[in-house]
Coordinates of C-alpha atoms in Angstrom, one line a residue:
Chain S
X1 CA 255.5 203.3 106.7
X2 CA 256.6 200.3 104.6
X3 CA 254.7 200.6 101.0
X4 CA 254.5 197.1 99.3
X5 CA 254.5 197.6 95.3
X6 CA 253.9 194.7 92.5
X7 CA 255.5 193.9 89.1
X8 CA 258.3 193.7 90.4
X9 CA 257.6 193.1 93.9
X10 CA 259.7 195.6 95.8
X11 CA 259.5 198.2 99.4
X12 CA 259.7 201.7 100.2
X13 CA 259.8 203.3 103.4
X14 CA 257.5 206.6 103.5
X15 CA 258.3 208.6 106.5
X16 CA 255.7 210.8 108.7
X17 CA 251.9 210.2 108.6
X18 CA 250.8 210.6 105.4
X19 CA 247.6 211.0 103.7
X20 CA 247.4 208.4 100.7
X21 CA 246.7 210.5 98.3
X22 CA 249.9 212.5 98.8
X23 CA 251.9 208.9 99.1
X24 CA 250.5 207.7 95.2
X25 CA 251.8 211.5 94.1
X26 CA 255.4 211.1 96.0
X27 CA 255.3 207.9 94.0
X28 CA 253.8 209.0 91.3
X29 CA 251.1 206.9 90.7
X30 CA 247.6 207.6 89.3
X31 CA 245.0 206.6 91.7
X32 CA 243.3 205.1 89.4
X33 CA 245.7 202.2 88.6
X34 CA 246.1 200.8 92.1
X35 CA 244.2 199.1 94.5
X36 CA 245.5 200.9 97.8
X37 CA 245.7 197.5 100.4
X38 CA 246.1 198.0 104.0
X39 CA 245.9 194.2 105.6
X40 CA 242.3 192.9 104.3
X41 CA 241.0 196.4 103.7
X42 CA 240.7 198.8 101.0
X43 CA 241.3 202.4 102.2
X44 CA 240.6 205.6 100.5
X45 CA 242.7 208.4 99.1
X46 CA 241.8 210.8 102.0
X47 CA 242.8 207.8 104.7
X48 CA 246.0 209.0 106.9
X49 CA 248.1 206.4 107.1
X50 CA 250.8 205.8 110.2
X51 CA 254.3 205.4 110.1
X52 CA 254.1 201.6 111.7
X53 CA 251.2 201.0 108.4
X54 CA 252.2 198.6 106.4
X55 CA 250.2 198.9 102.3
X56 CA 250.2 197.4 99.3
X57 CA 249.8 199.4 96.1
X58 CA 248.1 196.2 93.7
X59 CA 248.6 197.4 90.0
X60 CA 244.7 197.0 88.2
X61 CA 246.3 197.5 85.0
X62 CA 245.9 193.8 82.9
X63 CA 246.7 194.4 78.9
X64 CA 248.2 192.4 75.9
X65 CA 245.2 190.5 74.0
X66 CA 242.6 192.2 74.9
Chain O
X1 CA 235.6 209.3 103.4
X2 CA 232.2 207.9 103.8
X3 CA 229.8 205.4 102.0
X4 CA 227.4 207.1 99.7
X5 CA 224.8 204.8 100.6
X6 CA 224.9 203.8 104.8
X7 CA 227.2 206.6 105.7
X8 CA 230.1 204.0 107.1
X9 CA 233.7 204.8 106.4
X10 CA 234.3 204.2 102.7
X11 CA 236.3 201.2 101.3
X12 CA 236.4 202.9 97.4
X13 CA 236.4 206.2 95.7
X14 CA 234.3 206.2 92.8
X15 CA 235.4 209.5 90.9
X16 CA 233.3 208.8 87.5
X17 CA 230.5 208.5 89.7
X18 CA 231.6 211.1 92.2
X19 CA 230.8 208.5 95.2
X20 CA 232.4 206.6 97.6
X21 CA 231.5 203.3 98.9
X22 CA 231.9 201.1 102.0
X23 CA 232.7 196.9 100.8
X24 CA 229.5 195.5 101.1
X25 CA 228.1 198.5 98.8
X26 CA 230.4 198.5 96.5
X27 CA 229.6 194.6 96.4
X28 CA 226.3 195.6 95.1
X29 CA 226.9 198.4 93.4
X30 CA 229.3 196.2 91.1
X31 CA 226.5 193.4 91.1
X32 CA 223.6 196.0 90.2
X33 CA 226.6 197.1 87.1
X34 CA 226.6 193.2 86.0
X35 CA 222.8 193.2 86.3
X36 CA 222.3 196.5 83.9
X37 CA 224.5 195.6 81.3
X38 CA 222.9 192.1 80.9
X39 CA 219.4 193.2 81.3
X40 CA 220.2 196.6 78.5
X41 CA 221.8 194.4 75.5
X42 CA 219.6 191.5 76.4
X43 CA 223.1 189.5 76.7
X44 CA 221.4 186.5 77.8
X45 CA 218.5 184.6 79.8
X46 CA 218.1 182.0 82.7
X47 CA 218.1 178.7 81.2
X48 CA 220.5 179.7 78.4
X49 CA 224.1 178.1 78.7
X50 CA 226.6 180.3 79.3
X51 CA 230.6 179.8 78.4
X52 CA 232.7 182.4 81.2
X53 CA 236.3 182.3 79.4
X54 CA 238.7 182.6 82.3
X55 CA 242.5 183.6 82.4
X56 CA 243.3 183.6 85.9
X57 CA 242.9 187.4 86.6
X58 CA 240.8 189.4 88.2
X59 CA 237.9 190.0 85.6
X60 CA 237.1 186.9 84.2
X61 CA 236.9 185.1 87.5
X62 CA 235.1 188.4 89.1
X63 CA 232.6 187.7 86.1
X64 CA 232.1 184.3 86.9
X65 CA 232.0 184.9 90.5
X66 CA 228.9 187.5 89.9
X67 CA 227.1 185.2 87.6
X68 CA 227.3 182.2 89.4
X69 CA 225.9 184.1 92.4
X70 CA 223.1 185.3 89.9
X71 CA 222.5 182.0 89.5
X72 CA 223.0 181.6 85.9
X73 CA 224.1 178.4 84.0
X74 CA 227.3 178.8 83.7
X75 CA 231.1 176.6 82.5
X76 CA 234.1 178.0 82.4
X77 CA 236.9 177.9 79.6
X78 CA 239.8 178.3 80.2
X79 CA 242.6 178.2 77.4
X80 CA 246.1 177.4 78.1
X81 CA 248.3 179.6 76.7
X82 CA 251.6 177.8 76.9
X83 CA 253.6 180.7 78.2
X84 CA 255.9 179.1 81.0
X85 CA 255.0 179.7 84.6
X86 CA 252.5 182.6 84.0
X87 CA 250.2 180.2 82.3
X88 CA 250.9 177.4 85.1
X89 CA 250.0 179.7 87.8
X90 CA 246.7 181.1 85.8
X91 CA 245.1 177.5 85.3
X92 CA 246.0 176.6 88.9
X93 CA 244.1 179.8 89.6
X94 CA 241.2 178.9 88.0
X95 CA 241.2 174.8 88.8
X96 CA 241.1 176.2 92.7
X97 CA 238.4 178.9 91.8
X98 CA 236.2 176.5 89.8
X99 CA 236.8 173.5 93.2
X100 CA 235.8 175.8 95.7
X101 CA 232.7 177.1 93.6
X102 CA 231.3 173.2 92.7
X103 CA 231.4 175.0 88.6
X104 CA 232.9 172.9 85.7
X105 CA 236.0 174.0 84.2
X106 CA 236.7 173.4 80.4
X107 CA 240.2 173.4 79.5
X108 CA 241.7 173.5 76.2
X109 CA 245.7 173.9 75.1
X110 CA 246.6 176.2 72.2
X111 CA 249.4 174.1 71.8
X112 CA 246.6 171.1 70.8
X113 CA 244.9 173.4 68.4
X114 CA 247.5 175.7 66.4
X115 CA 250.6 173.3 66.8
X116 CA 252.5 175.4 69.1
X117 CA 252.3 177.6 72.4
X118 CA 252.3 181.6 72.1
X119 CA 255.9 181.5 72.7
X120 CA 256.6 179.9 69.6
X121 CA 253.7 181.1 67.4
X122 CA 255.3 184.9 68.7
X123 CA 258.9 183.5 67.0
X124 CA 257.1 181.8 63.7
X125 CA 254.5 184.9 63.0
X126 CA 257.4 187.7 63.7
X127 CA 254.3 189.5 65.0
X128 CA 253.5 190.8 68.4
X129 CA 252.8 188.6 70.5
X130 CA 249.4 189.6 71.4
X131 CA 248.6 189.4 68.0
X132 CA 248.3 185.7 67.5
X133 CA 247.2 185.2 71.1
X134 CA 244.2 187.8 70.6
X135 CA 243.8 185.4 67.5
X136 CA 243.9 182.3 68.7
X137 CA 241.3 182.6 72.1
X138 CA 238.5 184.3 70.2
X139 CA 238.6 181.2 67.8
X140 CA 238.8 178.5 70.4
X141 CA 236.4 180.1 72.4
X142 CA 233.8 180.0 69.9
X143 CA 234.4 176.1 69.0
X144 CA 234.5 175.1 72.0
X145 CA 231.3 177.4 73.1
X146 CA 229.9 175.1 69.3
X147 CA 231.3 171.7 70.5
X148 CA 229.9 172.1 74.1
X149 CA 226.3 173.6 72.8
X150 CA 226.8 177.1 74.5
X151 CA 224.6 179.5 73.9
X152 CA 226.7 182.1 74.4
X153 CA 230.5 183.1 74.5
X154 CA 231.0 185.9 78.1
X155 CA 234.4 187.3 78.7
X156 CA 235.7 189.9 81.4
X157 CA 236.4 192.9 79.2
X158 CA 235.6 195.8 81.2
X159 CA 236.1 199.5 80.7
X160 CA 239.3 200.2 80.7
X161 CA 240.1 197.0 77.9
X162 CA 236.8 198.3 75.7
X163 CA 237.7 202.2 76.1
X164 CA 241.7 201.2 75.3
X165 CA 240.5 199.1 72.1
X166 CA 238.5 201.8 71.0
X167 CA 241.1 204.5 70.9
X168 CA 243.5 202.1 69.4
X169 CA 241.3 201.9 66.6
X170 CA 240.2 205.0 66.2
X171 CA 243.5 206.5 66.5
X172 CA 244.5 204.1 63.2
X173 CA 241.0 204.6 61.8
X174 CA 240.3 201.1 62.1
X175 CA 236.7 202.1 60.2
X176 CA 235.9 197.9 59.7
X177 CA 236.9 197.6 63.5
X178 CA 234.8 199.9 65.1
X179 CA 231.0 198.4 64.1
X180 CA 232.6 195.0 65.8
X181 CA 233.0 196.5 69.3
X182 CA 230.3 196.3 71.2
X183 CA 229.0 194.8 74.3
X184 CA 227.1 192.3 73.1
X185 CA 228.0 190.9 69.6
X186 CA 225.2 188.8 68.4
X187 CA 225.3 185.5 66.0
X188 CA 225.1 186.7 62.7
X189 CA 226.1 183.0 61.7
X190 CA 224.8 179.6 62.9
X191 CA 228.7 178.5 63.6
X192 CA 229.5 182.0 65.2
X193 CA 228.0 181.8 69.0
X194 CA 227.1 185.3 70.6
X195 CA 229.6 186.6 72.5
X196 CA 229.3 189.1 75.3
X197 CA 231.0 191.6 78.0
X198 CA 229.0 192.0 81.0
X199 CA 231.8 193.8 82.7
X200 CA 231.9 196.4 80.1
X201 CA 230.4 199.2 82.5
X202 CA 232.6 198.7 85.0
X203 CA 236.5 199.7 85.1
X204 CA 239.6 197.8 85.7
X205 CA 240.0 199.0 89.4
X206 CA 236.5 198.2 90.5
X207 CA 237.0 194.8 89.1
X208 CA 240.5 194.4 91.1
X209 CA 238.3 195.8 94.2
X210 CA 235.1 193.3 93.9
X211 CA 238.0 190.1 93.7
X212 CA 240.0 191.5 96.2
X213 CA 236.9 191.9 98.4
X214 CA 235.1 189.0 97.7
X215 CA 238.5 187.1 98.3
X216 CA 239.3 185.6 94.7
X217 CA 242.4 184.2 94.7
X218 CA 243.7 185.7 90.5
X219 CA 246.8 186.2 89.3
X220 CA 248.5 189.8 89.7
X221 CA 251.2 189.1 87.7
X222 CA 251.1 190.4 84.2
X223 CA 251.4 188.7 81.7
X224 CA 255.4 188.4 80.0
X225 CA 254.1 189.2 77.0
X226 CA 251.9 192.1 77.9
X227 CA 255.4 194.6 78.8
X228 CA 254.8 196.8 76.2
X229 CA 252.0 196.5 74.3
X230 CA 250.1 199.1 72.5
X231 CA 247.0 198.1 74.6
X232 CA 248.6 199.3 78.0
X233 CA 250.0 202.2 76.6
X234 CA 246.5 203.6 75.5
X235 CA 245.3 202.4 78.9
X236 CA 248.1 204.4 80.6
X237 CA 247.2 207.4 78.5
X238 CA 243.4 207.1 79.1
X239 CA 244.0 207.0 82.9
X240 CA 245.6 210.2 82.9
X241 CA 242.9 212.3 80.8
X242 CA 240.6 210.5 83.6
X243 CA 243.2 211.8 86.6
X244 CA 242.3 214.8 84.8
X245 CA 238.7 214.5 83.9
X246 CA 237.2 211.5 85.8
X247 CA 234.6 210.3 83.5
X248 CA 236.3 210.5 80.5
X249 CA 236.6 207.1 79.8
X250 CA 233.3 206.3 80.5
X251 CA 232.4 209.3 78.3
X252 CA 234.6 208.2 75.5
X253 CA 233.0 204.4 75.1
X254 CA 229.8 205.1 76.2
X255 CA 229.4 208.1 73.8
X256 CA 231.1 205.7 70.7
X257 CA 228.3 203.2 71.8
X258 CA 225.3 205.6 71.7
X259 CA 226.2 207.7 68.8
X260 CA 228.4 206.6 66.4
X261 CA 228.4 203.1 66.5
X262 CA 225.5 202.6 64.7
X263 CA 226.5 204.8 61.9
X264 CA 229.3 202.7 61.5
X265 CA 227.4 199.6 62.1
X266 CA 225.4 200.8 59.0
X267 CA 227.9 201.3 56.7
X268 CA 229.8 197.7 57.3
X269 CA 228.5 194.9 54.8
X270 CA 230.3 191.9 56.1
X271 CA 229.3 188.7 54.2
X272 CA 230.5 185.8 56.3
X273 CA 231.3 182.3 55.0
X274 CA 232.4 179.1 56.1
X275 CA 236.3 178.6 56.3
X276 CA 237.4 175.8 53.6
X277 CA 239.7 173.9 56.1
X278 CA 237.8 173.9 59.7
X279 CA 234.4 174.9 58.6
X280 CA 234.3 178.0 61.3
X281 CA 233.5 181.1 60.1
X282 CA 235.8 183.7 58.0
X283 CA 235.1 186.8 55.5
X284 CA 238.0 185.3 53.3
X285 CA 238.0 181.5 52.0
X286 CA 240.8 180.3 54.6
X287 CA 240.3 181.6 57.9
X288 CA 243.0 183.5 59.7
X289 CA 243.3 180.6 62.4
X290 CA 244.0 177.9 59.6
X291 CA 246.7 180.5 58.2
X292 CA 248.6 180.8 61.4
X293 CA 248.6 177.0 61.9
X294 CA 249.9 176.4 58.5
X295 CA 252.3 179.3 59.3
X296 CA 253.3 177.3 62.8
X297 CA 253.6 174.3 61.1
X298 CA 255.8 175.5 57.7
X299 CA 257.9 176.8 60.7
X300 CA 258.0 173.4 61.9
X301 CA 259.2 171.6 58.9
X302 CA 256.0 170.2 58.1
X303 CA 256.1 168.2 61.4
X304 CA 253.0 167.7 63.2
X305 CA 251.7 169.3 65.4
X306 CA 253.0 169.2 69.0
X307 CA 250.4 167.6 70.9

């Protein structure tokens, strides 16, 4: 599967069906700081993605003058 | 994964709350949030006028979004920054938010006020950036909020920004700091406007998920200034005692709130005055804003300021 990540905008290929919990820990990335995108849904961390999926991991995290 | 409330397949994991929820119950689960935190500090009332300062990004306009749903009286402000393309992009964000909602938009330019954009009051102060930013919008917001006869000041601090500040200062022992934050901040002075954080109940990634599923159009781009700051780093370190312990953050501010704010809030003696320059209000004689302009304008050569 193709994972889409932000700032900087740049693509991994994940191979197999994955579950996307174990894709943010390959990655490591904390659930918790990403919106996990797959077209115009959200899905959750137990959601088995395909190899022909396409996601976007959207950072949350906004910071500076807070 | 399935909805906690209608059984369909889940859109969100909710580990604080140990739920999960499908879109249009998360909606109102986020809405029901909004709801509490205004109805529990009382942060304001239909018929009162209500200033939303927006950046661009996904809490302020999330915010506005909820309250103008609610059906509130509401502007928005939003305060341009000056820092290249990033603050370009964020007003375009809001302009197209505030068309396709029928709301007014307010804008005011740092630049007009202080003499110079962030970029160059970062260079003249020699301090972080964020610094005179952080500065500069909780001024403005409240003159502005003064000029336009607001009755109160709401920004989209949520969660993660209130629980981040908090450690920040308690890990410096900020003891003057920590009676200040609070959800609702109320006007201890007839130039200082209550100010407010409806969001402050709900985290960072449950406001990315209500714009992202209500459609809002924000900014995902950081900041330039932001790489770095302390603020992200105690963020990043909160979110991995929550990985840990979900609920920790919530446990963290919520507990500050309940229990030792108010000793804190007891102790502080803050006699406020009116600033000798602008007439806003300061604890010292010259307020901090009329310093940094003067400090932005010595800078300058005594020019004027850049309008």
């Amino acid at each position: 599967m193709k994972v889409v990540l932000r700032n900087p905008r740049r693509e991994v290929e994940v191979a197999g069906n994955r579950r996307v919990k174990d894709v943010l820990r390959d990655l490591d990335i904390l659930p918790e700081t990403v919106l996990v995108i797959r077209g115009d849904d959200l899905v959750t961390p137990d959601h088995v993605l395909r190899e022909d999926d396409v996601i976007e991991l959207r950072p949350v995290m906004s910071g500076g003058a807070i | 994964m399935k909805c906690r409330k209608c059984g369909a397949a889940a859109a969100l994991e909710l580990r604080r709350h140990n739920a999960a929820f499908c879109a249009p119950d998360f909606l109102d689960f986020f809405r029901n949030q909004v709801r509490e935190a205004i109805r529990r500090h009382k942060m304001f009332a239909r018929g009162e006028r209500v200033l939303v300062a927006v950046s661009g990004g996904k809490d302020s306009l999330a915010l506005w979004d909820v309250l103008l749903d609610e059906g509130y009286d509401t502007t928005g402000l939003y305060l341009d920054l000056g820092i290249f393309d990033y603050s370009v992009e964020s007003k375009a964000k809001c302009e197209a938010f505030a068309a396709r909602r029928g709301a007014t938009l307010l804008v005011s330019r740092v630049a007009d006020e202080v003499g110079a954009p962030v970029p160059v009051i970062k260079q003249v102060t020699r301090r972080p950036p964020c610094s005179g930013c952080g500065l500069s919008k909780r001024y403005l917001m409240n003159r502005v909020a003064l000029d336009h006869g607001m009755d109160v000041v709401a920004t989209g601090h949520n969660l993660d920004d209130e629980a981040a500040t908090l450690f920040g200062s308690v890990m410096h022992w900020q003891t003057e700091a920590l009676p200040r934050q609070s959800p609702a901040l109320p006007s201890t002075h007839p130039k200082l406007v209550r100010r407010v954080k409806p969001l402050y109940r709900l985290s960072e990634r449950e406001a990315a998920a209500y714009a992202f599923l209500r459609r809002i159009d924000y900014i995902v781009e950081e900041c330039p200034f932001a790489h770095g700051a302390t603020s992200i780093a105690h963020k990043e370190i909160l979110n991995r005692m929550e990985e840990a312990s979900p609920g920790a953050k919530h446990n963290f501010l919520f507990g500050f709130l309940e229990k030792a704010r108010p000793v804190f809030e007891r102790a502080a003696g803050v006699v406020l005055q009116e600033c000798a320059r602008c007439g806003q209000v300061t604890t010292g004689t010259v307020c901090a804003f009329c310093k940094l302009a003067d400090q932005v304008k010595r800078a300058a050569g005594g020019a004027a300021p850049e309008r």
